[in-house]
Amino acid sequence: MNVVEPYEPVQHHWFYNQQVDSKDSWQPFSREDSRRLEDAYSRVGKCEKDEVVVATDGRRYDVRLRERKCYSVYWEQKPAEVKRCAWFHKGSKDMSYTPYSEELSDILEDAYMIAVTLDEWKQNLELPTGETVILHNPKLMMQYPSSCKDFPPSPTERTQPRTLKRGIENIPVEIPEGEPEIVDHLVFMVHGIGPACDIRLRGIVQCVNEFRIASNSLIKSHFRQSENLCIIGRVEYLPVNWHKVLHGESTGVDKDIERITLPSISRLRQFSNDTVLDLFFYNSAMYCQTMVDTVASEINRLHSLFLQRHPHFTGHVSLVGHSLGTYTSVYCTVNKWIWSPWSVFCPESHIKNRTLQFFIFTLLIPTKPFQMLCSEKDLKDVGIPLGPRKKIMNCVKKWKVITEIPYSPLFKGAQWFMAEVERFLPNNRFFIPQVSIDYPQLAFHPQALFAMGSPIGMFLTVRGLKRIDPNYSFPTCKSFYNIFHPFDPVAYRIEPMILPQDVDLLPMLIPHHKGRKRMHLELKEGLTRVSSDLLGSLRMVWQSISQVPSPALAEGGISSMTPTDEKERNFTKVGMLNRGRRIDFVLQETPIESFNEYLFAIQSHLCYWGSEDTALLVLREIYGNIPVRNALS
């Protein structure tokens, strides 16, 4: 006598629909999110009239249960369909299982319960959609299309039956555990030029999502003990999208550009309009202001919204900028009510605390009518670049003319002069001359600014600034990190602009997240050192052949950031931009990249979003003294 196994209800799991290449791709919510959704569903029931909202995915999304839709909170995104799933089907050519609708799942579950209870299998079940399902046994269940009239179909009949599975434990799907509820640190990530951020042409939201996933994974692998002891929670990363506003209907500039764009090589011109055009926007007085205002207002909006959804948040906030986004992020760290940028031009300590107006008056305002105490050479000696020198001297000439006009008070002439000076060197000016803009203020003071693939060093140099005063620091931001790939054609260093010219300090080597150095770099560096001992006089020749074109292999090495080398990191004090600590950090190229740096140049500029090494550096600096476990130990 056969023993009938007792029927056990199926365990439901919640899924959401994610569009991938215009195709439906059903993804599971995390176990924690699915549990909360199921609990809310059980409490309200199917007859509840009021909408019930459940926060999911680190509180970045809201699921409306009655509507069965998932809405993004921080950025614009088409609502995603949501299902309470128990039964799944898959065709022979499908890559993954697709959940049935909730109505069909209920029908299949009822049929399965009867088959188990009565131990009666191989019964045909007609679905409302016209298909037929045969439950052969608990392990073998098939669905046949409506065109099939005989079941099972004959071998000669060309049909594509689908395999059925009951319960999420019977399908190959990876279900995330969920993110910690507590957020220790908030990071805003600002993109560079163009709507696409990486080599796969993904937008800022997708790239930040990947960076966040890498960060969460690294916390579990490198900060496991601290996480298990609930010493740390997680870091939240939110994307800042300024490109959409700049190219939207509010400016109308895209339509104006389209009218003057030539019809030839249309795809290349469209790409240029979407990307390179942002550089011209940045150098435009009108659109540079729009760009900076957009970044600041979007950061403030996201910050306010985050605090509403995390009312108990007590952590710090940092900024991450990529490419041109680093420059717009810099503007947000300069407080117009605090004067310190002048110290970059004028490092003398006795004028460090003076205001710009006072300093200009002491240099330029005469003790006798029409007698100038300051020459262009004097301005050059205190470190003012060529562009500002010319502008100041032109203002001086205008000031002399206006003070020579009869019945024109000297004080009014001085007021006019200071207004002219303030037009291009206002109190809130960052340490380079450029288009005159008003600097917006953030609702918080950032703890750190991480620049990825940044051209800041180049922008400073071409605008005449040869040296940054070692005593200079951002008025509202404690730390600054310049992160770059060795083959990135857009990235430039910062430390050589701070250190004396006779100091040649190599950038800090960012360790691989699974160890200190990549194997091919260790091998080639070892060969270089061995060759130095063996070949003697042929040392330079050997190095020119074997050395990888990366600062990682220069003799003497680059300080690594393993715990044993923490003292070496801070051996050289590099100004106050990063509180005396190192500023330039270089990634390790992969083995395939080392074969041809030119081939991977563009890719290297876009590599940071998916770089676990970069994410680990950010985590190390955010969590400070919390011990980091080597992934290989």
XYZ file of C-alpha atoms in Angstrom:
633
model
C 0.000 0.000 0.000
C 1.411 3.357 -1.104
C 1.834 5.945 1.620
C 0.510 9.310 0.489
C 2.785 12.162 1.510
C 0.971 15.015 3.261
C 0.402 18.156 1.273
C 2.399 21.218 2.323
C 1.487 24.661 0.944
C 4.018 26.214 -1.385
C 6.268 29.011 -0.120
C 5.758 32.201 -2.121
C 8.539 34.565 -3.113
C 8.182 38.052 -4.600
C 9.718 39.003 -7.962
C 9.990 42.213 -9.981
C 10.242 42.641 -13.747
C 13.452 44.166 -15.051
C 13.684 45.086 -18.726
C 16.903 43.819 -20.331
C 17.323 44.589 -24.042
C 13.554 45.227 -24.284
C 12.834 41.747 -22.886
C 11.243 40.773 -19.605
C 13.642 39.507 -16.967
C 12.082 38.530 -13.651
C 14.396 39.033 -10.704
C 13.778 37.925 -7.108
C 13.601 40.364 -4.249
C 16.025 39.666 -1.446
C 14.903 37.205 1.192
C 14.386 40.023 3.687
C 12.378 42.162 1.245
C 10.261 39.182 0.157
C 9.521 38.358 3.788
C 8.365 41.933 4.458
C 6.202 41.918 1.341
C 4.659 38.589 2.295
C 3.988 39.798 5.840
C 2.281 42.935 4.529
C 0.277 40.856 2.064
C -0.875 38.521 4.839
C -1.912 41.410 7.088
C -3.918 43.440 4.605
C -5.475 40.563 2.646
C -6.917 40.811 -0.842
C -9.912 42.936 0.174
C -7.975 45.859 1.631
C -8.933 49.070 -0.160
C -6.142 51.359 1.025
C -2.804 51.116 -0.707
C -0.001 49.546 1.296
C 3.565 50.663 0.573
C 6.583 48.535 1.484
C 10.124 49.925 1.203
C 12.561 47.523 -0.485
C 16.123 47.297 -1.801
C 17.762 49.351 0.924
C 14.733 51.702 0.969
C 15.600 52.895 -2.546
C 12.307 51.549 -3.925
C 8.676 51.449 -2.788
C 6.371 48.566 -3.667
C 2.658 49.367 -3.821
C 1.006 46.073 -3.008
C -2.454 46.637 -4.463
C -1.051 48.119 -7.639
C 1.677 45.455 -7.825
C 4.205 48.048 -8.969
C 7.663 48.968 -7.745
C 8.655 52.672 -7.865
C 12.131 54.153 -7.566
C 12.501 56.789 -4.860
C 15.619 58.786 -5.706
C 15.691 58.827 -9.518
C 13.302 58.677 -12.450
C 12.606 55.152 -13.623
C 9.660 53.385 -15.195
C 7.676 51.465 -12.541
C 8.381 47.738 -12.542
C 5.708 45.042 -12.350
C 5.705 42.961 -9.172
C 4.438 39.388 -8.646
C 3.848 37.059 -5.713
C 5.287 33.899 -7.227
C 5.039 30.177 -6.558
C 4.985 28.446 -9.975
C 7.445 28.895 -12.841
C 7.793 27.730 -16.442
C 10.673 27.492 -18.885
C 10.892 26.658 -22.579
C 13.661 24.640 -24.171
C 15.305 27.786 -25.545
C 14.751 29.998 -22.524
C 17.681 30.949 -20.306
C 15.717 31.219 -17.066
C 12.382 30.380 -15.486
C 9.478 32.814 -15.754
C 6.876 33.106 -12.990
C 3.211 32.464 -13.747
C 0.640 35.098 -12.940
C -0.797 34.912 -9.447
C -4.147 33.670 -10.809
C -2.590 30.810 -12.774
C -0.341 29.961 -9.840
C -3.435 29.510 -7.651
C -4.988 27.192 -10.240
C -1.820 25.104 -10.512
C -1.439 24.935 -6.747
C -5.019 23.677 -6.306
C -4.451 20.979 -8.923
C -1.202 19.982 -7.264
C -2.869 19.768 -3.839
C -5.547 17.413 -5.231
C -2.966 15.241 -6.991
C -0.883 14.926 -3.811
C -3.826 14.330 -1.521
C -5.515 11.724 -3.728
C -2.250 10.405 -5.178
C -3.718 10.809 -8.643
C -1.316 12.028 -11.303
C -1.133 12.332 -15.076
C -4.375 14.293 -15.226
C -4.865 16.938 -17.913
C -5.462 20.442 -16.578
C -6.924 22.988 -18.970
C -5.690 26.514 -18.247
C -7.835 29.617 -19.002
C -5.196 30.627 -21.556
C -5.876 27.496 -23.653
C -2.705 25.602 -22.734
C -2.828 22.195 -21.108
C -0.762 21.106 -18.119
C 0.029 17.487 -17.216
C 1.267 16.757 -13.691
C 3.099 13.474 -14.293
C 4.561 13.392 -10.766
C 5.920 15.933 -8.252
C 9.201 16.103 -10.165
C 7.880 16.094 -13.747
C 5.218 18.613 -14.802
C 4.773 19.891 -18.354
C 2.729 22.513 -20.186
C 1.700 22.033 -23.811
C 0.503 24.693 -26.229
C -3.160 24.963 -27.168
C -2.493 23.634 -30.703
C -1.809 20.179 -29.274
C -4.995 18.086 -28.980
C -3.463 14.727 -28.047
C -1.441 14.449 -24.885
C 1.269 13.543 -24.813
C 1.831 14.704 -28.400
C 3.066 12.346 -31.075
C 6.828 12.366 -31.811
C 6.255 13.762 -35.296
C 4.271 16.733 -34.052
C 6.379 19.877 -33.834
C 5.583 21.312 -30.408
C 7.522 23.113 -27.744
C 6.322 21.929 -24.318
C 7.410 23.911 -21.291
C 8.790 22.594 -18.029
C 6.955 23.534 -14.848
C 8.515 23.984 -11.411
C 6.826 24.510 -8.076
C 8.509 26.701 -5.492
C 11.589 28.847 -5.732
C 13.790 26.131 -4.213
C 13.348 24.056 -7.380
C 14.626 26.639 -9.875
C 18.246 27.784 -10.357
C 18.069 31.367 -9.124
C 20.362 33.279 -6.806
C 18.451 35.094 -4.102
C 20.295 37.881 -2.259
C 20.057 37.961 1.503
C 19.350 41.682 1.624
C 21.193 44.772 2.772
C 21.726 45.829 6.391
C 19.154 48.337 7.550
C 21.716 50.612 9.220
C 23.554 53.025 6.918
C 26.925 54.206 8.247
C 27.881 56.537 5.436
C 26.177 58.210 2.470
C 28.057 58.734 -0.813
C 26.829 60.790 -3.763
C 28.327 59.761 -7.103
C 28.536 62.389 -9.871
C 29.028 61.231 -13.466
C 31.201 62.768 -16.174
C 30.386 63.854 -19.718
C 27.648 62.172 -21.722
C 24.660 60.014 -20.734
C 26.678 56.749 -20.731
C 29.130 56.064 -17.916
C 30.904 52.831 -18.847
C 32.093 50.811 -21.832
C 28.742 48.992 -21.914
C 26.978 52.344 -22.438
C 25.046 52.044 -19.188
C 23.653 55.068 -17.407
C 24.636 56.454 -14.035
C 21.943 54.510 -12.140
C 23.102 51.109 -13.425
C 26.774 51.936 -12.828
C 26.170 53.118 -9.275
C 24.121 49.986 -8.629
C 27.113 47.879 -9.677
C 29.443 49.896 -7.459
C 27.037 49.452 -4.534
C 26.850 45.686 -5.067
C 30.658 45.487 -5.109
C 30.836 47.550 -1.928
C 28.322 45.335 -0.102
C 30.238 42.239 -1.166
C 33.550 43.704 0.023
C 32.084 44.565 3.414
C 31.131 40.907 3.853
C 34.564 39.671 2.765
C 36.916 42.303 4.214
C 34.936 43.654 7.186
C 33.190 40.416 8.136
C 34.037 40.483 11.820
C 32.925 44.090 12.245
C 29.718 43.355 10.350
C 28.968 40.252 12.414
C 29.460 42.252 15.603
C 27.140 44.954 14.212
C 29.962 47.500 14.459
C 29.278 48.543 10.870
C 26.267 48.356 8.606
C 26.652 49.464 5.007
C 27.497 52.419 2.773
C 24.719 53.863 0.630
C 25.602 55.172 -2.840
C 23.207 57.465 -4.730
C 23.646 58.671 -8.343
C 23.668 62.364 -9.232
C 22.457 62.882 -12.805
C 23.136 66.379 -14.153
C 23.336 65.476 -17.863
C 19.589 64.956 -18.177
C 18.786 68.419 -16.848
C 21.381 70.165 -18.964
C 20.111 68.460 -22.115
C 16.428 68.637 -21.195
C 13.578 70.882 -22.201
C 14.469 73.501 -19.587
C 17.546 74.653 -21.532
C 16.449 73.772 -25.064
C 20.088 73.721 -26.105
C 19.868 70.272 -27.715
C 17.287 71.489 -30.219
C 19.408 74.524 -31.018
C 22.492 72.341 -31.539
C 20.503 69.927 -33.712
C 19.509 72.737 -36.088
C 23.139 73.615 -36.792
C 24.526 70.063 -36.870
C 25.686 68.830 -40.294
C 23.811 65.808 -41.699
C 26.937 63.812 -42.587
C 28.393 61.127 -40.287
C 25.245 61.516 -38.223
C 26.057 58.889 -35.586
C 29.452 60.375 -34.848
C 27.990 63.868 -34.655
C 25.226 62.672 -32.344
C 27.802 61.056 -30.092
C 29.791 64.294 -30.092
C 26.698 66.339 -29.235
C 25.851 64.012 -26.350
C 29.349 63.870 -24.848
C 31.973 66.360 -26.032
C 29.371 69.131 -25.936
C 29.395 68.916 -22.139
C 32.961 70.241 -22.138
C 31.824 73.333 -24.020
C 28.946 73.709 -21.580
C 31.453 73.708 -18.765
C 33.415 76.571 -20.342
C 30.250 78.557 -21.021
C 29.312 81.200 -18.458
C 25.615 80.436 -18.948
C 25.643 76.644 -18.924
C 28.492 76.210 -16.441
C 26.280 77.904 -13.867
C 23.407 75.605 -14.844
C 25.669 72.569 -14.545
C 26.986 73.498 -11.101
C 23.541 74.485 -9.815
C 22.101 71.208 -11.070
C 24.735 69.116 -9.304
C 24.318 70.975 -6.012
C 20.524 71.084 -6.085
C 20.300 67.391 -7.005
C 22.665 66.443 -4.183
C 20.650 68.529 -1.720
C 17.389 67.006 -2.967
C 18.719 63.474 -2.601
C 20.184 64.270 0.807
C 16.880 65.618 2.100
C 14.978 62.637 0.717
C 17.479 60.224 2.227
C 17.095 61.770 5.683
C 13.326 61.448 5.405
C 13.653 57.736 4.735
C 16.467 57.235 7.243
C 15.510 59.540 10.130
C 18.013 57.908 12.499
C 21.016 58.398 10.208
C 23.969 59.885 12.097
C 26.829 59.094 9.708
C 28.932 61.274 7.431
C 28.478 62.107 3.765
C 31.078 62.006 0.971
C 31.230 62.793 -2.741
C 32.568 60.709 -5.635
C 33.096 62.369 -8.994
C 34.088 60.808 -12.301
C 35.934 62.729 -15.013
C 34.313 66.169 -15.431
C 32.013 65.298 -12.530
C 34.981 65.731 -10.191
C 35.216 69.374 -11.103
C 31.548 70.109 -10.531
C 31.863 68.270 -7.212
C 34.782 70.499 -6.213
C 32.594 73.587 -6.534
C 30.272 72.169 -3.902
C 33.114 71.927 -1.357
C 33.953 75.643 -1.440
C 32.076 77.718 1.126
C 31.685 81.274 -0.095
C 31.593 82.581 3.495
C 35.056 81.232 4.277
C 38.125 82.715 2.625
C 41.044 80.399 1.998
C 41.616 79.990 -1.766
C 43.818 83.106 -1.775
C 46.439 81.162 0.143
C 46.949 79.068 -2.989
C 48.104 82.118 -4.900
C 49.821 83.793 -1.987
C 51.464 81.311 0.394
C 52.958 83.956 2.692
C 51.630 83.291 6.171
C 51.298 86.958 7.127
C 48.455 87.511 4.634
C 46.810 84.119 4.951
C 43.966 85.360 7.135
C 43.343 88.599 5.290
C 40.385 89.026 3.026
C 40.811 89.509 -0.712
C 39.525 93.068 -0.554
C 42.015 94.050 2.157
C 44.916 92.456 0.354
C 44.044 94.066 -2.995
C 43.691 97.462 -1.347
C 47.047 97.177 0.411
C 48.724 96.305 -2.893
C 46.899 98.503 -5.372
C 45.190 101.434 -3.691
C 47.599 104.435 -3.829
C 48.701 106.555 -0.898
C 48.937 109.483 -3.308
C 46.513 110.250 -6.155
C 47.135 108.168 -9.260
C 50.299 106.551 -7.857
C 50.256 102.743 -8.141
C 52.213 100.772 -5.546
C 51.810 97.436 -7.341
C 53.222 96.311 -10.684
C 52.568 93.192 -12.726
C 55.880 91.806 -11.474
C 54.646 92.161 -7.895
C 51.541 90.141 -8.736
C 53.690 87.491 -10.386
C 55.970 87.285 -7.345
C 53.070 86.442 -5.013
C 52.025 83.591 -7.287
C 49.074 84.967 -9.265
C 48.878 83.215 -12.678
C 49.165 85.056 -15.983
C 45.438 85.304 -16.719
C 44.448 86.933 -13.414
C 47.508 89.201 -13.551
C 46.424 90.633 -16.891
C 42.858 91.121 -15.701
C 43.938 92.833 -12.502
C 46.291 95.211 -14.330
C 43.544 96.050 -16.841
C 41.293 96.894 -13.901
C 44.066 99.058 -12.461
C 44.280 101.023 -15.707
C 40.512 101.529 -15.732
C 40.667 102.584 -12.087
C 43.293 105.221 -12.874
C 41.151 106.638 -15.658
C 38.008 106.839 -13.593
C 39.775 108.489 -10.667
C 41.133 111.197 -13.007
C 37.616 112.264 -14.010
C 36.761 115.591 -12.378
C 34.441 115.450 -9.359
C 34.868 111.690 -9.129
C 35.602 110.723 -5.492
C 38.513 108.396 -4.990
C 36.384 106.129 -2.812
C 33.845 105.564 -5.583
C 36.667 104.749 -7.920
C 37.985 102.216 -5.448
C 34.511 100.716 -5.092
C 34.241 100.309 -8.854
C 37.666 98.721 -8.971
C 36.839 96.192 -6.265
C 33.617 95.315 -8.077
C 35.671 94.597 -11.185
C 38.092 92.444 -9.187
C 35.268 90.583 -7.501
C 33.779 89.843 -10.918
C 36.562 87.384 -11.696
C 38.073 86.703 -8.250
C 35.137 86.692 -5.777
C 35.461 85.490 -2.212
C 33.969 82.133 -3.088
C 36.298 81.536 -6.010
C 38.087 78.207 -6.152
C 41.824 78.369 -6.723
C 41.721 78.853 -10.510
C 40.411 81.713 -12.641
C 37.588 80.779 -14.985
C 34.074 81.801 -15.957
C 32.435 83.788 -13.182
C 29.758 81.782 -11.400
C 28.031 81.758 -8.034
C 28.913 78.706 -6.034
C 25.920 76.853 -4.618
C 26.109 75.481 -1.106
C 25.424 71.951 0.046
C 23.224 71.213 3.036
C 26.143 69.385 4.670
C 29.933 69.390 4.805
C 31.385 66.381 2.945
C 33.829 64.214 4.819
C 35.767 63.298 1.657
C 35.862 63.887 -2.074
C 36.958 60.926 -4.220
C 37.985 61.932 -7.748
C 38.017 59.066 -10.302
C 39.776 59.631 -13.621
C 39.929 63.337 -12.903
C 41.354 66.063 -15.197
C 41.571 68.591 -12.341
C 45.368 68.713 -12.474
C 45.307 69.518 -16.182
C 42.620 72.203 -15.792
C 44.650 73.919 -13.093
C 47.837 73.846 -15.144
C 46.414 75.177 -18.428
C 44.820 78.046 -16.528
C 48.168 79.173 -15.243
C 48.424 77.599 -11.818
C 51.811 75.935 -11.434
C 51.718 75.190 -7.726
C 49.104 74.557 -5.045
C 49.985 75.935 -1.646
C 50.722 72.961 0.660
C 48.665 74.668 3.382
C 45.555 74.834 1.225
C 42.578 72.641 2.048
C 38.948 72.640 1.011
C 37.035 74.842 3.451
C 34.164 72.376 3.887
C 35.769 69.027 3.017
C 38.419 67.287 5.110
C 39.855 64.795 2.621
C 40.589 64.543 -1.099
C 41.604 61.402 -3.039
C 42.734 61.417 -6.664
C 42.165 57.887 -8.050
C 43.235 56.914 -11.561
C 44.031 53.996 -13.845
C 47.624 54.134 -15.166
C 46.379 54.128 -18.780
C 43.530 56.638 -18.311
C 44.114 59.389 -20.921
C 41.890 61.876 -19.078
C 43.362 61.506 -15.581
C 46.161 63.701 -14.191
C 48.093 63.781 -10.937
C 47.781 66.364 -8.144
C 50.714 65.687 -5.799
C 53.445 67.058 -8.133
C 51.669 70.427 -8.009
C 52.002 70.493 -4.209
C 55.441 68.987 -3.598
C 58.714 70.789 -4.405
C 59.938 70.221 -7.940
C 62.962 68.231 -6.751
C 60.692 65.675 -5.017
C 59.663 62.781 -7.273
C 57.008 60.883 -5.335
C 55.287 57.990 -7.063
C 51.525 57.553 -6.594
C 50.189 55.120 -4.012
C 49.499 51.690 -5.485
C 45.966 50.523 -4.748
C 46.158 46.873 -3.691
C 44.157 44.206 -5.455
C 41.093 43.353 -3.381
C 42.294 39.739 -3.150
C 45.888 40.513 -2.325
C 48.690 43.053 -2.448
C 49.602 43.005 -6.127
C 48.458 41.237 -9.233
C 50.641 38.257 -10.041
C 51.932 39.554 -13.379
C 53.072 42.793 -11.736
C 54.828 40.921 -8.933
C 56.526 38.667 -11.487
C 57.755 41.445 -13.729
C 58.855 43.575 -10.810
C 60.787 40.582 -9.440
C 62.450 40.017 -12.803
C 63.432 43.654 -12.909
C 65.119 43.445 -9.519
C 66.896 40.179 -10.326
C 68.151 41.592 -13.591
C 69.504 44.590 -11.702
C 71.717 42.311 -9.596
C 72.827 40.007 -12.390
C 73.368 42.269 -15.331
C 74.896 45.269 -13.623
C 75.895 47.564 -16.430
C 72.980 46.299 -18.591
C 70.472 47.268 -15.961
C 68.910 50.202 -17.791
C 68.650 48.227 -21.036
C 66.931 45.352 -19.274
C 64.449 47.620 -17.538
C 63.500 49.294 -20.792
C 62.596 45.850 -22.181
C 60.930 44.161 -19.237
C 59.290 47.014 -17.391
C 55.517 47.270 -17.737
C 54.418 50.786 -18.796
C 52.925 51.494 -15.399
C 54.100 53.402 -12.355
C 53.521 50.174 -10.431
C 56.874 48.777 -11.659
C 59.230 51.689 -11.135
C 62.235 50.704 -9.038
C 61.778 51.431 -5.408
C 58.174 50.383 -5.753
C 55.024 52.157 -4.773
C 53.702 51.992 -1.264
C 50.906 49.467 -0.970
C 47.983 49.903 1.356
C 48.217 46.634 3.242
C 48.076 46.963 7.070
C 51.829 46.427 7.346
C 52.484 49.467 5.166
C 50.247 51.999 6.903
C 53.282 53.888 8.227
C 54.780 54.026 4.749
C 51.578 55.633 3.436
C 52.051 58.673 5.630
C 55.840 58.862 5.491
C 55.696 61.834 3.147
C 53.396 64.692 4.083
C 51.657 65.897 0.937
C 50.021 69.221 1.709
C 46.726 69.605 3.540
C 44.244 68.677 0.788
C 44.054 65.245 2.414
C 45.142 66.282 5.917
C 48.791 65.636 5.113
C 48.173 62.151 3.782
C 48.693 60.830 0.256
C 46.433 62.137 -2.505
C 47.308 60.266 -5.732
C 46.241 56.602 -5.901
C 46.843 54.397 -8.949
C 44.979 51.202 -9.837
C 46.777 48.078 -11.007
C 46.223 47.233 -14.648
C 44.996 43.751 -15.481
C 47.282 41.253 -17.292
C 45.504 41.736 -20.615
C 45.694 45.531 -20.304
C 49.455 45.410 -19.789
C 49.986 44.056 -23.315
C 48.777 47.235 -25.018
C 47.932 50.376 -23.054
C 46.669 52.190 -26.148
C 44.099 49.521 -26.910
C 42.566 49.802 -23.441
C 42.917 53.568 -22.993
C 39.217 54.417 -23.404
C 38.133 51.447 -21.342
C 40.500 52.455 -18.554
C 38.756 55.821 -18.236
C 35.435 54.041 -17.700
C 36.650 51.202 -15.489
C 36.072 52.738 -12.071
C 32.351 51.947 -11.741
C 32.999 48.205 -11.815
C 36.343 48.287 -10.006
C 36.318 46.355 -6.733
C 39.755 47.791 -5.966
C 38.334 51.325 -6.144
C 35.343 50.357 -4.023
C 37.643 48.830 -1.398
C 39.753 52.005 -1.272
C 36.606 54.059 -0.649
C 35.534 51.670 2.123
C 38.984 51.719 3.746
C 39.004 55.497 3.926
C 35.378 55.743 5.061
C 35.727 53.227 7.877
C 39.142 54.506 8.930
C 40.583 52.512 11.819
C 38.250 49.520 11.530
C 40.505 46.514 10.777
C 40.360 45.115 7.244
C 40.709 41.380 6.665
C 42.760 40.295 3.665
C 40.489 38.311 1.346
C 43.163 35.632 0.931
C 43.860 35.158 4.627
